[in-house]
Short mmCIF file of N, CA and C in Angstrom, two decimals:
data_model
loop_
_atom_site.label_atom_id
_atom_site.label_comp_id
_atom_site.label_asym_id
_atom_site.label_seq_id
_atom_site.Cartn_x
_atom_site.Cartn_y
_atom_site.Cartn_z
N MET C 969 79.80 108.57 88.21
CA MET C 969 80.75 109.41 88.93
C MET C 969 81.90 108.53 89.43
N THR C 970 83.11 108.96 89.19
CA THR C 970 84.27 108.19 89.66
C THR C 970 84.68 108.67 91.04
N VAL C 971 85.16 107.74 91.84
CA VAL C 971 85.61 108.07 93.19
C VAL C 971 87.05 108.58 93.09
N PRO C 972 87.33 109.75 93.66
CA PRO C 972 88.70 110.26 93.57
C PRO C 972 89.66 109.38 94.36
N GLU C 973 90.88 109.32 93.88
CA GLU C 973 91.91 108.53 94.55
C GLU C 973 92.24 109.15 95.90
N HIS C 974 92.39 108.31 96.92
CA HIS C 974 92.75 108.82 98.25
C HIS C 974 94.10 109.53 98.15
N PRO C 975 94.25 110.70 98.78
CA PRO C 975 95.48 111.47 98.64
C PRO C 975 96.74 110.71 99.02
N THR C 976 96.68 109.93 100.09
CA THR C 976 97.87 109.16 100.49
C THR C 976 98.21 108.13 99.43
N MET C 977 97.19 107.48 98.87
CA MET C 977 97.41 106.51 97.81
C MET C 977 97.98 107.20 96.57
N ALA C 978 97.50 108.39 96.29
CA ALA C 978 98.00 109.14 95.14
C ALA C 978 99.50 109.40 95.30
N LEU C 979 99.91 109.78 96.50
CA LEU C 979 101.33 110.04 96.72
C LEU C 979 102.14 108.75 96.68
N HIS C 980 101.58 107.67 97.21
CA HIS C 980 102.27 106.38 97.13
C HIS C 980 102.42 105.93 95.67
N ASN C 981 101.41 106.21 94.86
CA ASN C 981 101.50 105.88 93.44
C ASN C 981 102.57 106.70 92.75
N LEU C 982 102.70 107.97 93.15
CA LEU C 982 103.76 108.79 92.60
C LEU C 982 105.12 108.23 93.00
N LEU C 983 105.24 107.77 94.25
CA LEU C 983 106.50 107.16 94.70
C LEU C 983 106.81 105.92 93.86
N ALA C 984 105.78 105.12 93.60
CA ALA C 984 105.98 103.89 92.82
C ALA C 984 106.47 104.23 91.41
N LYS C 985 105.92 105.29 90.83
CA LYS C 985 106.35 105.70 89.50
C LYS C 985 107.79 106.18 89.50
N ARG C 986 108.26 106.65 90.66
CA ARG C 986 109.65 107.11 90.77
C ARG C 986 110.61 105.96 91.08
N GLY C 987 110.07 104.73 91.18
CA GLY C 987 110.93 103.57 91.35
C GLY C 987 111.01 103.03 92.77
N PHE C 988 110.28 103.61 93.70
CA PHE C 988 110.26 103.08 95.06
C PHE C 988 109.35 101.86 95.09
N SER C 989 109.74 100.86 95.84
CA SER C 989 108.96 99.63 95.92
C SER C 989 107.65 99.90 96.66
N THR C 990 106.55 99.49 96.06
CA THR C 990 105.26 99.67 96.72
C THR C 990 104.98 98.53 97.70
N ASP C 991 105.88 97.51 97.74
CA ASP C 991 105.73 96.44 98.72
C ASP C 991 106.12 96.92 100.11
N MET C 992 106.91 97.97 100.15
CA MET C 992 107.37 98.50 101.43
C MET C 992 106.38 99.53 101.95
N GLU C 993 106.38 99.71 103.25
CA GLU C 993 105.49 100.70 103.85
C GLU C 993 106.22 102.03 103.97
N TRP C 994 106.24 102.79 102.88
CA TRP C 994 106.83 104.12 102.91
C TRP C 994 105.90 105.04 103.68
N VAL C 995 106.44 105.83 104.57
CA VAL C 995 105.67 106.80 105.33
C VAL C 995 106.02 108.19 104.80
N ILE C 996 105.03 108.87 104.30
CA ILE C 996 105.25 110.22 103.79
C ILE C 996 105.38 111.15 104.98
N THR C 997 106.54 111.78 105.11
CA THR C 997 106.81 112.60 106.29
C THR C 997 106.74 114.10 106.00
N LYS C 998 106.80 114.47 104.74
CA LYS C 998 106.73 115.90 104.43
C LYS C 998 106.26 116.07 102.99
N VAL C 999 105.38 117.03 102.79
CA VAL C 999 104.91 117.39 101.47
C VAL C 999 104.95 118.90 101.38
N ARG C 1000 105.47 119.41 100.27
CA ARG C 1000 105.51 120.86 100.13
C ARG C 1000 105.44 121.23 98.66
N GLU C 1001 105.15 122.51 98.44
CA GLU C 1001 105.19 123.03 97.08
C GLU C 1001 106.59 123.55 96.83
N GLY C 1002 107.17 123.13 95.73
CA GLY C 1002 108.51 123.58 95.37
C GLY C 1002 108.45 124.77 94.45
N ARG C 1003 109.64 125.14 93.96
CA ARG C 1003 109.69 126.24 93.00
C ARG C 1003 108.94 125.84 91.73
N ASP C 1004 108.57 126.79 90.97
CA ASP C 1004 107.81 126.65 89.72
C ASP C 1004 106.64 125.68 89.83
N ASN C 1005 105.92 125.78 90.95
CA ASN C 1005 104.66 125.05 91.15
C ASN C 1005 104.82 123.53 91.07
N SER C 1006 105.92 123.02 91.61
CA SER C 1006 106.11 121.57 91.62
C SER C 1006 105.71 121.01 92.98
N LEU C 1007 105.39 119.73 93.01
CA LEU C 1007 105.00 119.03 94.23
C LEU C 1007 106.20 118.22 94.69
N CYS C 1008 106.64 118.45 95.92
CA CYS C 1008 107.81 117.75 96.47
C CYS C 1008 107.37 116.96 97.69
N TRP C 1009 107.98 115.79 97.89
CA TRP C 1009 107.67 115.01 99.07
C TRP C 1009 108.90 114.28 99.57
N LYS C 1010 108.84 113.91 100.83
CA LYS C 1010 109.89 113.11 101.47
C LYS C 1010 109.19 111.91 102.07
N ALA C 1011 109.76 110.74 101.88
CA ALA C 1011 109.17 109.52 102.43
C ALA C 1011 110.26 108.71 103.10
N GLU C 1012 109.89 107.98 104.14
CA GLU C 1012 110.85 107.17 104.89
C GLU C 1012 110.34 105.74 105.03
N TYR C 1013 111.28 104.82 105.07
CA TYR C 1013 110.97 103.41 105.26
C TYR C 1013 112.02 102.84 106.20
N THR C 1014 111.58 102.18 107.27
CA THR C 1014 112.51 101.60 108.24
C THR C 1014 112.48 100.08 108.15
N PHE C 1015 113.67 99.50 108.04
CA PHE C 1015 113.80 98.05 107.96
C PHE C 1015 115.06 97.65 108.72
N LEU C 1016 114.91 96.77 109.72
CA LEU C 1016 116.03 96.30 110.53
C LEU C 1016 116.88 97.45 111.07
N ASP C 1017 116.22 98.39 111.73
CA ASP C 1017 116.88 99.53 112.37
C ASP C 1017 117.59 100.48 111.40
N THR C 1018 117.31 100.35 110.11
CA THR C 1018 117.88 101.27 109.14
C THR C 1018 116.72 102.03 108.49
N THR C 1019 116.82 103.35 108.48
CA THR C 1019 115.79 104.17 107.86
C THR C 1019 116.28 104.64 106.50
N TYR C 1020 115.47 104.35 105.50
CA TYR C 1020 115.77 104.78 104.14
C TYR C 1020 114.90 106.00 103.83
N VAL C 1021 115.48 106.97 103.16
CA VAL C 1021 114.76 108.20 102.87
C VAL C 1021 114.69 108.37 101.35
N GLY C 1022 113.53 108.70 100.87
CA GLY C 1022 113.35 108.96 99.44
C GLY C 1022 112.72 110.32 99.23
N PHE C 1023 113.09 110.95 98.15
CA PHE C 1023 112.54 112.26 97.80
C PHE C 1023 111.95 112.18 96.41
N GLY C 1024 110.96 112.98 96.16
CA GLY C 1024 110.37 113.02 94.83
C GLY C 1024 109.88 114.40 94.51
N GLN C 1025 109.73 114.65 93.23
CA GLN C 1025 109.24 115.95 92.77
C GLN C 1025 108.58 115.77 91.42
N LYS C 1026 107.49 116.46 91.20
CA LYS C 1026 106.86 116.44 89.89
C LYS C 1026 106.10 117.73 89.69
N LYS C 1027 105.83 118.03 88.45
CA LYS C 1027 105.04 119.21 88.12
C LYS C 1027 103.63 119.00 88.67
N GLN C 1028 103.12 120.02 89.34
CA GLN C 1028 101.82 119.91 89.98
C GLN C 1028 100.68 120.20 89.01
N ASP C 1029 99.58 119.51 89.16
CA ASP C 1029 98.38 119.87 88.42
C ASP C 1029 97.24 120.07 89.43
N ALA C 1030 96.07 120.38 88.95
CA ALA C 1030 94.94 120.68 89.84
C ALA C 1030 94.61 119.49 90.74
N LYS C 1031 94.74 118.27 90.21
CA LYS C 1031 94.43 117.06 90.99
C LYS C 1031 95.40 116.95 92.18
N ASP C 1032 96.68 117.25 91.95
CA ASP C 1032 97.67 117.20 93.02
C ASP C 1032 97.35 118.23 94.11
N GLN C 1033 96.99 119.43 93.69
CA GLN C 1033 96.69 120.49 94.66
C GLN C 1033 95.50 120.11 95.53
N ALA C 1034 94.48 119.53 94.92
CA ALA C 1034 93.32 119.09 95.69
C ALA C 1034 93.70 117.97 96.64
N ALA C 1035 94.53 117.02 96.17
CA ALA C 1035 94.97 115.91 97.01
C ALA C 1035 95.77 116.41 98.21
N LEU C 1036 96.61 117.41 97.99
CA LEU C 1036 97.40 117.97 99.09
C LEU C 1036 96.51 118.57 100.16
N LYS C 1037 95.50 119.30 99.74
CA LYS C 1037 94.59 119.93 100.71
C LYS C 1037 93.85 118.87 101.53
N VAL C 1038 93.38 117.82 100.87
CA VAL C 1038 92.66 116.76 101.57
C VAL C 1038 93.60 116.01 102.49
N LEU C 1039 94.82 115.69 102.01
CA LEU C 1039 95.80 114.99 102.83
C LEU C 1039 96.10 115.79 104.10
N HIS C 1040 96.27 117.08 103.94
CA HIS C 1040 96.59 117.91 105.10
C HIS C 1040 95.40 117.97 106.06
N SER C 1041 94.18 117.98 105.54
CA SER C 1041 93.01 118.02 106.43
C SER C 1041 92.85 116.69 107.17
N LEU C 1042 93.26 115.57 106.54
CA LEU C 1042 93.17 114.27 107.19
C LEU C 1042 94.30 114.06 108.19
N ASN C 1043 95.47 114.61 107.89
CA ASN C 1043 96.64 114.40 108.74
C ASN C 1043 97.42 115.70 108.85
N PRO C 1044 97.02 116.60 109.77
CA PRO C 1044 97.70 117.88 109.90
C PRO C 1044 99.16 117.75 110.33
N ASP C 1045 99.58 116.55 110.80
CA ASP C 1045 100.97 116.36 111.20
C ASP C 1045 101.91 116.33 110.00
N VAL C 1046 101.37 116.03 108.82
CA VAL C 1046 102.20 116.06 107.61
C VAL C 1046 102.28 117.52 107.17
N PRO C 1047 103.46 118.14 107.28
CA PRO C 1047 103.55 119.55 106.93
C PRO C 1047 103.33 119.78 105.44
N ILE C 1048 102.70 120.88 105.14
CA ILE C 1048 102.44 121.25 103.74
C ILE C 1048 103.20 122.52 103.45
#
């Protein structure tokens, strides 16, 4: 049996695939379902009093939907 990827790590991996540096501590501040069943997120990174904001979107699959539910149950402050 394989261990499922932690939802936060899954979203960080998606950010990395979109070109965001994984060396930085991106904080996912919002996750939502977009039009046509896509997964959208907003992430922020603060460095030397400057906040950088990144957005991403991808077509959702069943794994993403499950990850969103778990992420929201672990951290209800992240809006879904």
